[in-house]
Amino acid sequence: MQAPTGKKASKGTVSIEDFQGRLRLRWRFEGKRYALSIGLPDSKVNRKVAQQKATVIELDMASGNFDATLKKYKPHIQSTSQLTVVTLFEKFMDSKAKALLPTSLDKYRATLGYLKSLFPNQLASTIDVKDAEKFLEWINNRGVSPIVCRERLILIRAAWQWGIKQQYLDTNPWIDMVSRVRVPPKQRPKPFSSEEIKAIIDAFRTDQYYSYYADYVEFLFRTGCRTAEAIGLRWKHLNDDCSSVWIGESLTRGVRKSTKTNRERTITLTPKLQQILLARRPANPDPEGLVFTSSKGGAIDDHNFRNRAWVSILQQLGLNYRKPYNTRHTFISHALDKGMNPVEVAQLTGHDVQTLYENYAGVVNSRPRLPEL
């Protein structure tokens, strides 16, 4: 295989190079630079194909027949005539499956179900803007919430973009559909008060069925970490005296990945949390062992915990239901309301600072206050 030389093509000539494993043509004409992907992997045979295309372009430039739109030179898209909407999205799902959490993959499956309902046998190449508008009208008539509708359209748009990159398609009729869905602002769930936090932790500690979750719940409330981060915490992530913890992984229904933002952070724990962790640590802990486990010693199942333990405790206390993830919202709200620097809060919770400001501006202590009249 010929490696790219890195040299510029002479005026009127077209060079062939390997770009990310695929052959690409590059040239200059009338003061402009052009690049055209051949869509083929780098090999001796494919370089001959690329050379034939390059020769055509060179002859057109010399004869005054050059097509500046490049449509004349683009490779013919393969398999488009037989690729249905459903098959395209299934291929897109397969390409993403290994990198997705089960919860995210569920959204892809739901989107696929919608496409099967409206476009069961339609070819992907025949979908146009009118079809996309028809889908938007159809999904709205089904009573799907705006936020879910928007999520589905984002995935479909991404599938078509992927199809174009894979040389299956040449246009994306879904580009403008997402902007047509207006998602109304939604009030955040009310954070738990300090009294409610204490009541919940105490209730877990004294409950005959769910007391083994007490340390896990207190850790969530007092660190603000994501539930999957706490579930995936291993003993090797704590230092020897349990005074600090490294958070860089998450565990969701058996799938271990990096954190949601793919960032790691180290948190210095409070003396209270340090004592809780020291008390539960085995004499010779397995570095790979989980810090918080279910009653049977396995990983905590977030659905099981929420539907049984969490709901039960809130009902006992007569508290309005809020998801376990609200422990994170509660931590951030209390930290900001006490005047803690938002940048420091973001460092503790693994947020992007701008995202934290956007989502929690209403609880920052320096927010504008109405005057007494």
Short mmCIF file of N, CA, C and O in Angstrom, two decimals, residues 262-344:
data_model
loop_
_atom_site.label_atom_id
_atom_site.label_comp_id
_atom_site.label_asym_id
_atom_site.label_seq_id
_atom_site.Cartn_x
_atom_site.Cartn_y
_atom_site.Cartn_z
N ASN A 262 -16.97 10.92 31.09
CA ASN A 262 -15.66 10.36 30.79
C ASN A 262 -14.53 11.11 31.49
O ASN A 262 -13.42 11.23 30.99
N ARG A 263 -14.86 11.62 32.69
CA ARG A 263 -13.86 12.33 33.49
C ARG A 263 -13.71 11.65 34.84
O ARG A 263 -14.68 11.14 35.40
N GLU A 264 -12.51 11.68 35.37
CA GLU A 264 -12.29 11.11 36.70
C GLU A 264 -12.11 12.26 37.70
O GLU A 264 -11.78 13.39 37.33
N ARG A 265 -12.33 11.94 38.98
CA ARG A 265 -12.14 12.94 40.02
C ARG A 265 -11.82 12.23 41.33
O ARG A 265 -12.18 11.06 41.51
N THR A 266 -11.13 12.90 42.20
CA THR A 266 -10.82 12.37 43.53
C THR A 266 -11.46 13.27 44.57
O THR A 266 -11.28 14.50 44.52
N ILE A 267 -12.20 12.67 45.49
CA ILE A 267 -12.94 13.43 46.50
C ILE A 267 -12.38 13.13 47.89
O ILE A 267 -12.19 11.96 48.24
N THR A 268 -12.13 14.18 48.64
CA THR A 268 -11.76 14.00 50.05
C THR A 268 -13.05 13.85 50.85
O THR A 268 -13.91 14.74 50.82
N LEU A 269 -13.17 12.74 51.55
CA LEU A 269 -14.41 12.43 52.26
C LEU A 269 -14.45 13.08 53.64
O LEU A 269 -13.41 13.37 54.24
N THR A 270 -15.66 13.27 54.13
CA THR A 270 -15.83 13.80 55.48
C THR A 270 -15.47 12.72 56.50
O THR A 270 -15.51 11.52 56.19
N PRO A 271 -15.10 13.11 57.72
CA PRO A 271 -14.80 12.10 58.75
C PRO A 271 -15.94 11.11 58.95
O PRO A 271 -15.69 9.92 59.21
N LYS A 272 -17.18 11.57 58.83
CA LYS A 272 -18.32 10.68 59.01
C LYS A 272 -18.36 9.60 57.94
O LYS A 272 -18.53 8.41 58.24
N LEU A 273 -18.17 9.98 56.68
CA LEU A 273 -18.15 9.00 55.60
C LEU A 273 -16.93 8.08 55.73
O LEU A 273 -17.01 6.89 55.43
N GLN A 274 -15.81 8.66 56.17
CA GLN A 274 -14.61 7.85 56.35
C GLN A 274 -14.86 6.73 57.37
O GLN A 274 -14.50 5.57 57.13
N GLN A 275 -15.52 7.06 58.47
CA GLN A 275 -15.81 6.04 59.49
C GLN A 275 -16.80 4.99 58.98
O GLN A 275 -16.68 3.80 59.28
N ILE A 276 -17.77 5.42 58.20
CA ILE A 276 -18.76 4.48 57.63
C ILE A 276 -18.06 3.46 56.75
O ILE A 276 -18.32 2.25 56.82
N LEU A 277 -17.15 3.94 55.92
CA LEU A 277 -16.46 3.05 54.99
C LEU A 277 -15.45 2.15 55.70
O LEU A 277 -15.30 0.97 55.35
N LEU A 278 -14.77 2.69 56.71
CA LEU A 278 -13.83 1.86 57.48
C LEU A 278 -14.57 0.74 58.21
O LEU A 278 -14.09 -0.39 58.29
N ALA A 279 -15.77 1.07 58.70
CA ALA A 279 -16.55 0.07 59.44
C ALA A 279 -17.03 -1.07 58.56
O ALA A 279 -17.19 -2.20 59.03
N ARG A 280 -17.27 -0.81 57.28
CA ARG A 280 -17.78 -1.86 56.40
C ARG A 280 -16.67 -2.56 55.61
O ARG A 280 -16.92 -3.54 54.93
N ARG A 281 -15.46 -2.02 55.67
CA ARG A 281 -14.37 -2.63 54.90
C ARG A 281 -13.91 -3.93 55.55
O ARG A 281 -13.64 -3.99 56.75
N PRO A 282 -13.78 -5.01 54.77
CA PRO A 282 -13.28 -6.28 55.31
C PRO A 282 -11.84 -6.14 55.77
O PRO A 282 -11.13 -5.18 55.40
N ALA A 283 -11.36 -7.11 56.55
CA ALA A 283 -9.99 -7.06 57.05
C ALA A 283 -8.98 -7.05 55.90
O ALA A 283 -8.00 -6.30 55.91
N ASN A 284 -9.23 -7.89 54.93
CA ASN A 284 -8.37 -7.94 53.74
C ASN A 284 -9.25 -7.83 52.50
O ASN A 284 -9.55 -8.83 51.84
N PRO A 285 -9.68 -6.62 52.18
CA PRO A 285 -10.64 -6.46 51.08
C PRO A 285 -10.04 -6.83 49.73
O PRO A 285 -8.86 -6.59 49.46
N ASP A 286 -10.86 -7.42 48.88
CA ASP A 286 -10.47 -7.69 47.51
C ASP A 286 -10.46 -6.36 46.77
O ASP A 286 -11.49 -5.68 46.72
N PRO A 287 -9.33 -5.95 46.22
CA PRO A 287 -9.27 -4.65 45.54
C PRO A 287 -10.35 -4.48 44.48
O PRO A 287 -10.83 -3.38 44.24
N GLU A 288 -10.73 -5.61 43.84
CA GLU A 288 -11.74 -5.54 42.79
C GLU A 288 -13.16 -5.65 43.34
O GLU A 288 -14.14 -5.52 42.59
N GLY A 289 -13.28 -5.94 44.64
CA GLY A 289 -14.60 -6.12 45.25
C GLY A 289 -15.38 -4.83 45.33
O GLY A 289 -14.83 -3.73 45.46
N LEU A 290 -16.71 -4.96 45.29
CA LEU A 290 -17.59 -3.80 45.36
C LEU A 290 -17.71 -3.30 46.80
O LEU A 290 -17.80 -4.10 47.74
N VAL A 291 -17.75 -1.99 46.95
CA VAL A 291 -17.91 -1.39 48.28
C VAL A 291 -19.35 -1.56 48.76
O VAL A 291 -19.60 -1.93 49.90
N PHE A 292 -20.30 -1.29 47.88
CA PHE A 292 -21.72 -1.40 48.23
C PHE A 292 -22.32 -2.56 47.43
O PHE A 292 -22.18 -2.61 46.20
N THR A 293 -23.00 -3.46 48.13
CA THR A 293 -23.56 -4.63 47.47
C THR A 293 -25.02 -4.84 47.86
O THR A 293 -25.53 -4.22 48.81
N SER A 294 -25.67 -5.72 47.14
CA SER A 294 -27.03 -6.11 47.48
C SER A 294 -26.99 -7.07 48.66
O SER A 294 -25.91 -7.44 49.14
N SER A 295 -28.15 -7.51 49.12
CA SER A 295 -28.22 -8.42 50.27
C SER A 295 -27.54 -9.75 49.98
O SER A 295 -27.08 -10.44 50.89
N LYS A 296 -27.44 -10.12 48.71
CA LYS A 296 -26.82 -11.39 48.33
C LYS A 296 -25.35 -11.23 47.96
O LYS A 296 -24.70 -12.19 47.54
N GLY A 297 -24.83 -10.02 48.10
CA GLY A 297 -23.42 -9.80 47.85
C GLY A 297 -23.06 -9.38 46.43
O GLY A 297 -21.89 -9.12 46.15
N GLY A 298 -24.04 -9.31 45.56
CA GLY A 298 -23.78 -8.90 44.19
C GLY A 298 -23.91 -7.40 44.02
O GLY A 298 -24.10 -6.65 44.99
N ALA A 299 -23.83 -6.96 42.79
CA ALA A 299 -23.98 -5.53 42.50
C ALA A 299 -25.42 -5.09 42.75
O ALA A 299 -26.36 -5.85 42.53
N ILE A 300 -25.59 -3.89 43.22
CA ILE A 300 -26.92 -3.34 43.45
C ILE A 300 -27.62 -3.12 42.11
O ILE A 300 -27.05 -2.54 41.20
N ASP A 301 -28.84 -3.62 42.01
CA ASP A 301 -29.66 -3.38 40.82
C ASP A 301 -30.46 -2.10 41.06
O ASP A 301 -31.28 -2.05 41.98
N ASP A 302 -30.20 -1.08 40.26
CA ASP A 302 -30.84 0.22 40.52
C ASP A 302 -32.36 0.16 40.43
O ASP A 302 -33.06 0.83 41.20
N HIS A 303 -32.89 -0.67 39.52
CA HIS A 303 -34.35 -0.81 39.42
C HIS A 303 -34.93 -1.47 40.65
O HIS A 303 -35.93 -1.00 41.21
N ASN A 304 -34.32 -2.56 41.09
CA ASN A 304 -34.80 -3.28 42.26
C ASN A 304 -34.74 -2.40 43.51
O ASN A 304 -35.67 -2.38 44.32
N PHE A 305 -33.62 -1.67 43.65
CA PHE A 305 -33.46 -0.78 44.80
C PHE A 305 -34.55 0.29 44.81
O PHE A 305 -35.19 0.55 45.83
N ARG A 306 -34.78 0.89 43.64
CA ARG A 306 -35.78 1.97 43.57
C ARG A 306 -37.18 1.45 43.83
O ARG A 306 -37.94 2.04 44.62
N ASN A 307 -37.56 0.36 43.16
CA ASN A 307 -38.94 -0.12 43.21
C ASN A 307 -39.31 -0.75 44.54
O ASN A 307 -40.50 -0.78 44.90
N ARG A 308 -38.35 -1.26 45.25
CA ARG A 308 -38.64 -1.91 46.53
C ARG A 308 -38.19 -1.07 47.72
O ARG A 308 -38.99 -0.51 48.46
N ALA A 309 -36.89 -0.96 47.90
CA ALA A 309 -36.37 -0.30 49.09
C ALA A 309 -36.70 1.20 49.13
O ALA A 309 -37.27 1.69 50.11
N TRP A 310 -36.36 1.91 48.08
CA TRP A 310 -36.52 3.37 48.07
C TRP A 310 -37.98 3.78 48.20
O TRP A 310 -38.33 4.61 49.04
N VAL A 311 -38.82 3.18 47.39
CA VAL A 311 -40.25 3.51 47.44
C VAL A 311 -40.83 3.18 48.81
O VAL A 311 -41.62 3.95 49.38
N SER A 312 -40.45 2.04 49.35
CA SER A 312 -40.96 1.61 50.66
C SER A 312 -40.60 2.59 51.77
O SER A 312 -41.46 2.97 52.58
N ILE A 313 -39.35 3.03 51.79
CA ILE A 313 -38.90 3.95 52.84
C ILE A 313 -39.59 5.30 52.72
O ILE A 313 -40.04 5.88 53.73
N LEU A 314 -39.71 5.82 51.51
CA LEU A 314 -40.38 7.12 51.34
C LEU A 314 -41.84 7.03 51.76
O LEU A 314 -42.39 7.97 52.36
N GLN A 315 -42.48 5.92 51.45
CA GLN A 315 -43.88 5.74 51.85
C GLN A 315 -44.01 5.67 53.35
O GLN A 315 -44.95 6.25 53.94
N GLN A 316 -43.10 4.97 54.01
CA GLN A 316 -43.12 4.89 55.48
C GLN A 316 -43.04 6.28 56.11
O GLN A 316 -43.69 6.56 57.12
N LEU A 317 -42.24 7.14 55.49
CA LEU A 317 -42.02 8.49 56.04
C LEU A 317 -43.05 9.50 55.55
O LEU A 317 -43.04 10.65 55.98
N GLY A 318 -43.92 9.06 54.64
CA GLY A 318 -44.93 9.98 54.12
C GLY A 318 -44.36 11.06 53.24
O GLY A 318 -44.92 12.16 53.16
N LEU A 319 -43.25 10.78 52.55
CA LEU A 319 -42.61 11.77 51.69
C LEU A 319 -43.04 11.58 50.24
O LEU A 319 -43.24 10.46 49.77
N ASN A 320 -43.19 12.70 49.53
CA ASN A 320 -43.51 12.63 48.11
C ASN A 320 -42.38 11.93 47.35
O ASN A 320 -41.20 12.17 47.63
N TYR A 321 -42.75 11.11 46.39
CA TYR A 321 -41.74 10.33 45.66
C TYR A 321 -40.82 11.22 44.83
O TYR A 321 -41.27 12.13 44.14
N ARG A 322 -39.54 10.97 44.95
CA ARG A 322 -38.52 11.52 44.08
C ARG A 322 -37.51 10.40 43.81
O ARG A 322 -37.26 9.58 44.67
N LYS A 323 -36.97 10.39 42.60
CA LYS A 323 -36.06 9.31 42.22
C LYS A 323 -34.82 9.28 43.10
O LYS A 323 -34.41 10.32 43.64
N PRO A 324 -34.18 8.11 43.25
CA PRO A 324 -32.93 8.05 44.00
C PRO A 324 -31.87 9.02 43.47
O PRO A 324 -31.05 9.51 44.23
N TYR A 325 -31.92 9.29 42.16
CA TYR A 325 -30.96 10.22 41.57
C TYR A 325 -31.12 11.62 42.13
O TYR A 325 -30.22 12.46 42.02
N ASN A 326 -32.26 11.87 42.80
CA ASN A 326 -32.49 13.17 43.41
C ASN A 326 -31.50 13.43 44.55
O ASN A 326 -31.32 14.57 44.97
N THR A 327 -30.85 12.38 45.05
CA THR A 327 -29.83 12.58 46.08
C THR A 327 -28.72 13.48 45.54
O THR A 327 -28.15 14.29 46.28
N ARG A 328 -28.41 13.35 44.28
CA ARG A 328 -27.38 14.18 43.63
C ARG A 328 -27.86 15.63 43.52
O ARG A 328 -27.12 16.56 43.85
N HIS A 329 -29.10 15.78 43.06
CA HIS A 329 -29.68 17.12 42.97
C HIS A 329 -29.75 17.77 44.36
O HIS A 329 -29.48 18.97 44.51
N THR A 330 -30.07 16.98 45.36
CA THR A 330 -30.16 17.48 46.73
C THR A 330 -28.81 17.97 47.22
O THR A 330 -28.69 19.07 47.80
N PHE A 331 -27.77 17.18 47.00
CA PHE A 331 -26.42 17.56 47.43
C PHE A 331 -25.99 18.88 46.79
O PHE A 331 -25.52 19.80 47.47
N ILE A 332 -26.18 18.99 45.48
CA ILE A 332 -25.75 20.19 44.76
C ILE A 332 -26.54 21.41 45.22
O ILE A 332 -25.98 22.48 45.45
N SER A 333 -27.85 21.24 45.40
CA SER A 333 -28.69 22.35 45.83
C SER A 333 -28.29 22.87 47.19
O SER A 333 -28.17 24.08 47.40
N HIS A 334 -28.04 21.96 48.14
CA HIS A 334 -27.65 22.37 49.49
C HIS A 334 -26.27 23.02 49.48
O HIS A 334 -26.03 24.02 50.18
N ALA A 335 -25.33 22.46 48.70
CA ALA A 335 -23.98 23.01 48.65
C ALA A 335 -24.00 24.43 48.10
O ALA A 335 -23.36 25.34 48.65
N LEU A 336 -24.76 24.66 47.03
CA LEU A 336 -24.83 25.99 46.44
C LEU A 336 -25.57 26.97 47.34
O LEU A 336 -25.18 28.14 47.47
N ASP A 337 -26.63 26.49 47.98
CA ASP A 337 -27.41 27.37 48.84
C ASP A 337 -26.64 27.80 50.08
O ASP A 337 -26.92 28.84 50.66
N LYS A 338 -25.64 27.00 50.46
CA LYS A 338 -24.80 27.36 51.61
C LYS A 338 -23.67 28.29 51.20
O LYS A 338 -22.84 28.68 52.01
N GLY A 339 -23.64 28.65 49.89
CA GLY A 339 -22.65 29.60 49.42
C GLY A 339 -21.39 28.98 48.89
O GLY A 339 -20.40 29.69 48.65
N MET A 340 -21.35 27.68 48.67
CA MET A 340 -20.17 27.02 48.16
C MET A 340 -19.92 27.44 46.71
O MET A 340 -20.86 27.62 45.93
N ASN A 341 -18.68 27.64 46.37
CA ASN A 341 -18.31 28.06 45.02
C ASN A 341 -18.78 27.02 44.00
O ASN A 341 -18.45 25.84 44.11
N PRO A 342 -19.54 27.44 42.98
CA PRO A 342 -20.04 26.49 41.97
C PRO A 342 -18.93 25.72 41.27
O PRO A 342 -19.13 24.57 40.87
N VAL A 343 -17.77 26.33 41.10
CA VAL A 343 -16.65 25.63 40.46
C VAL A 343 -16.21 24.45 41.33
O VAL A 343 -15.94 23.35 40.83
N GLU A 344 -16.16 24.66 42.65
CA GLU A 344 -15.78 23.58 43.56
C GLU A 344 -16.84 22.48 43.59
O GLU A 344 -16.51 21.29 43.64
#
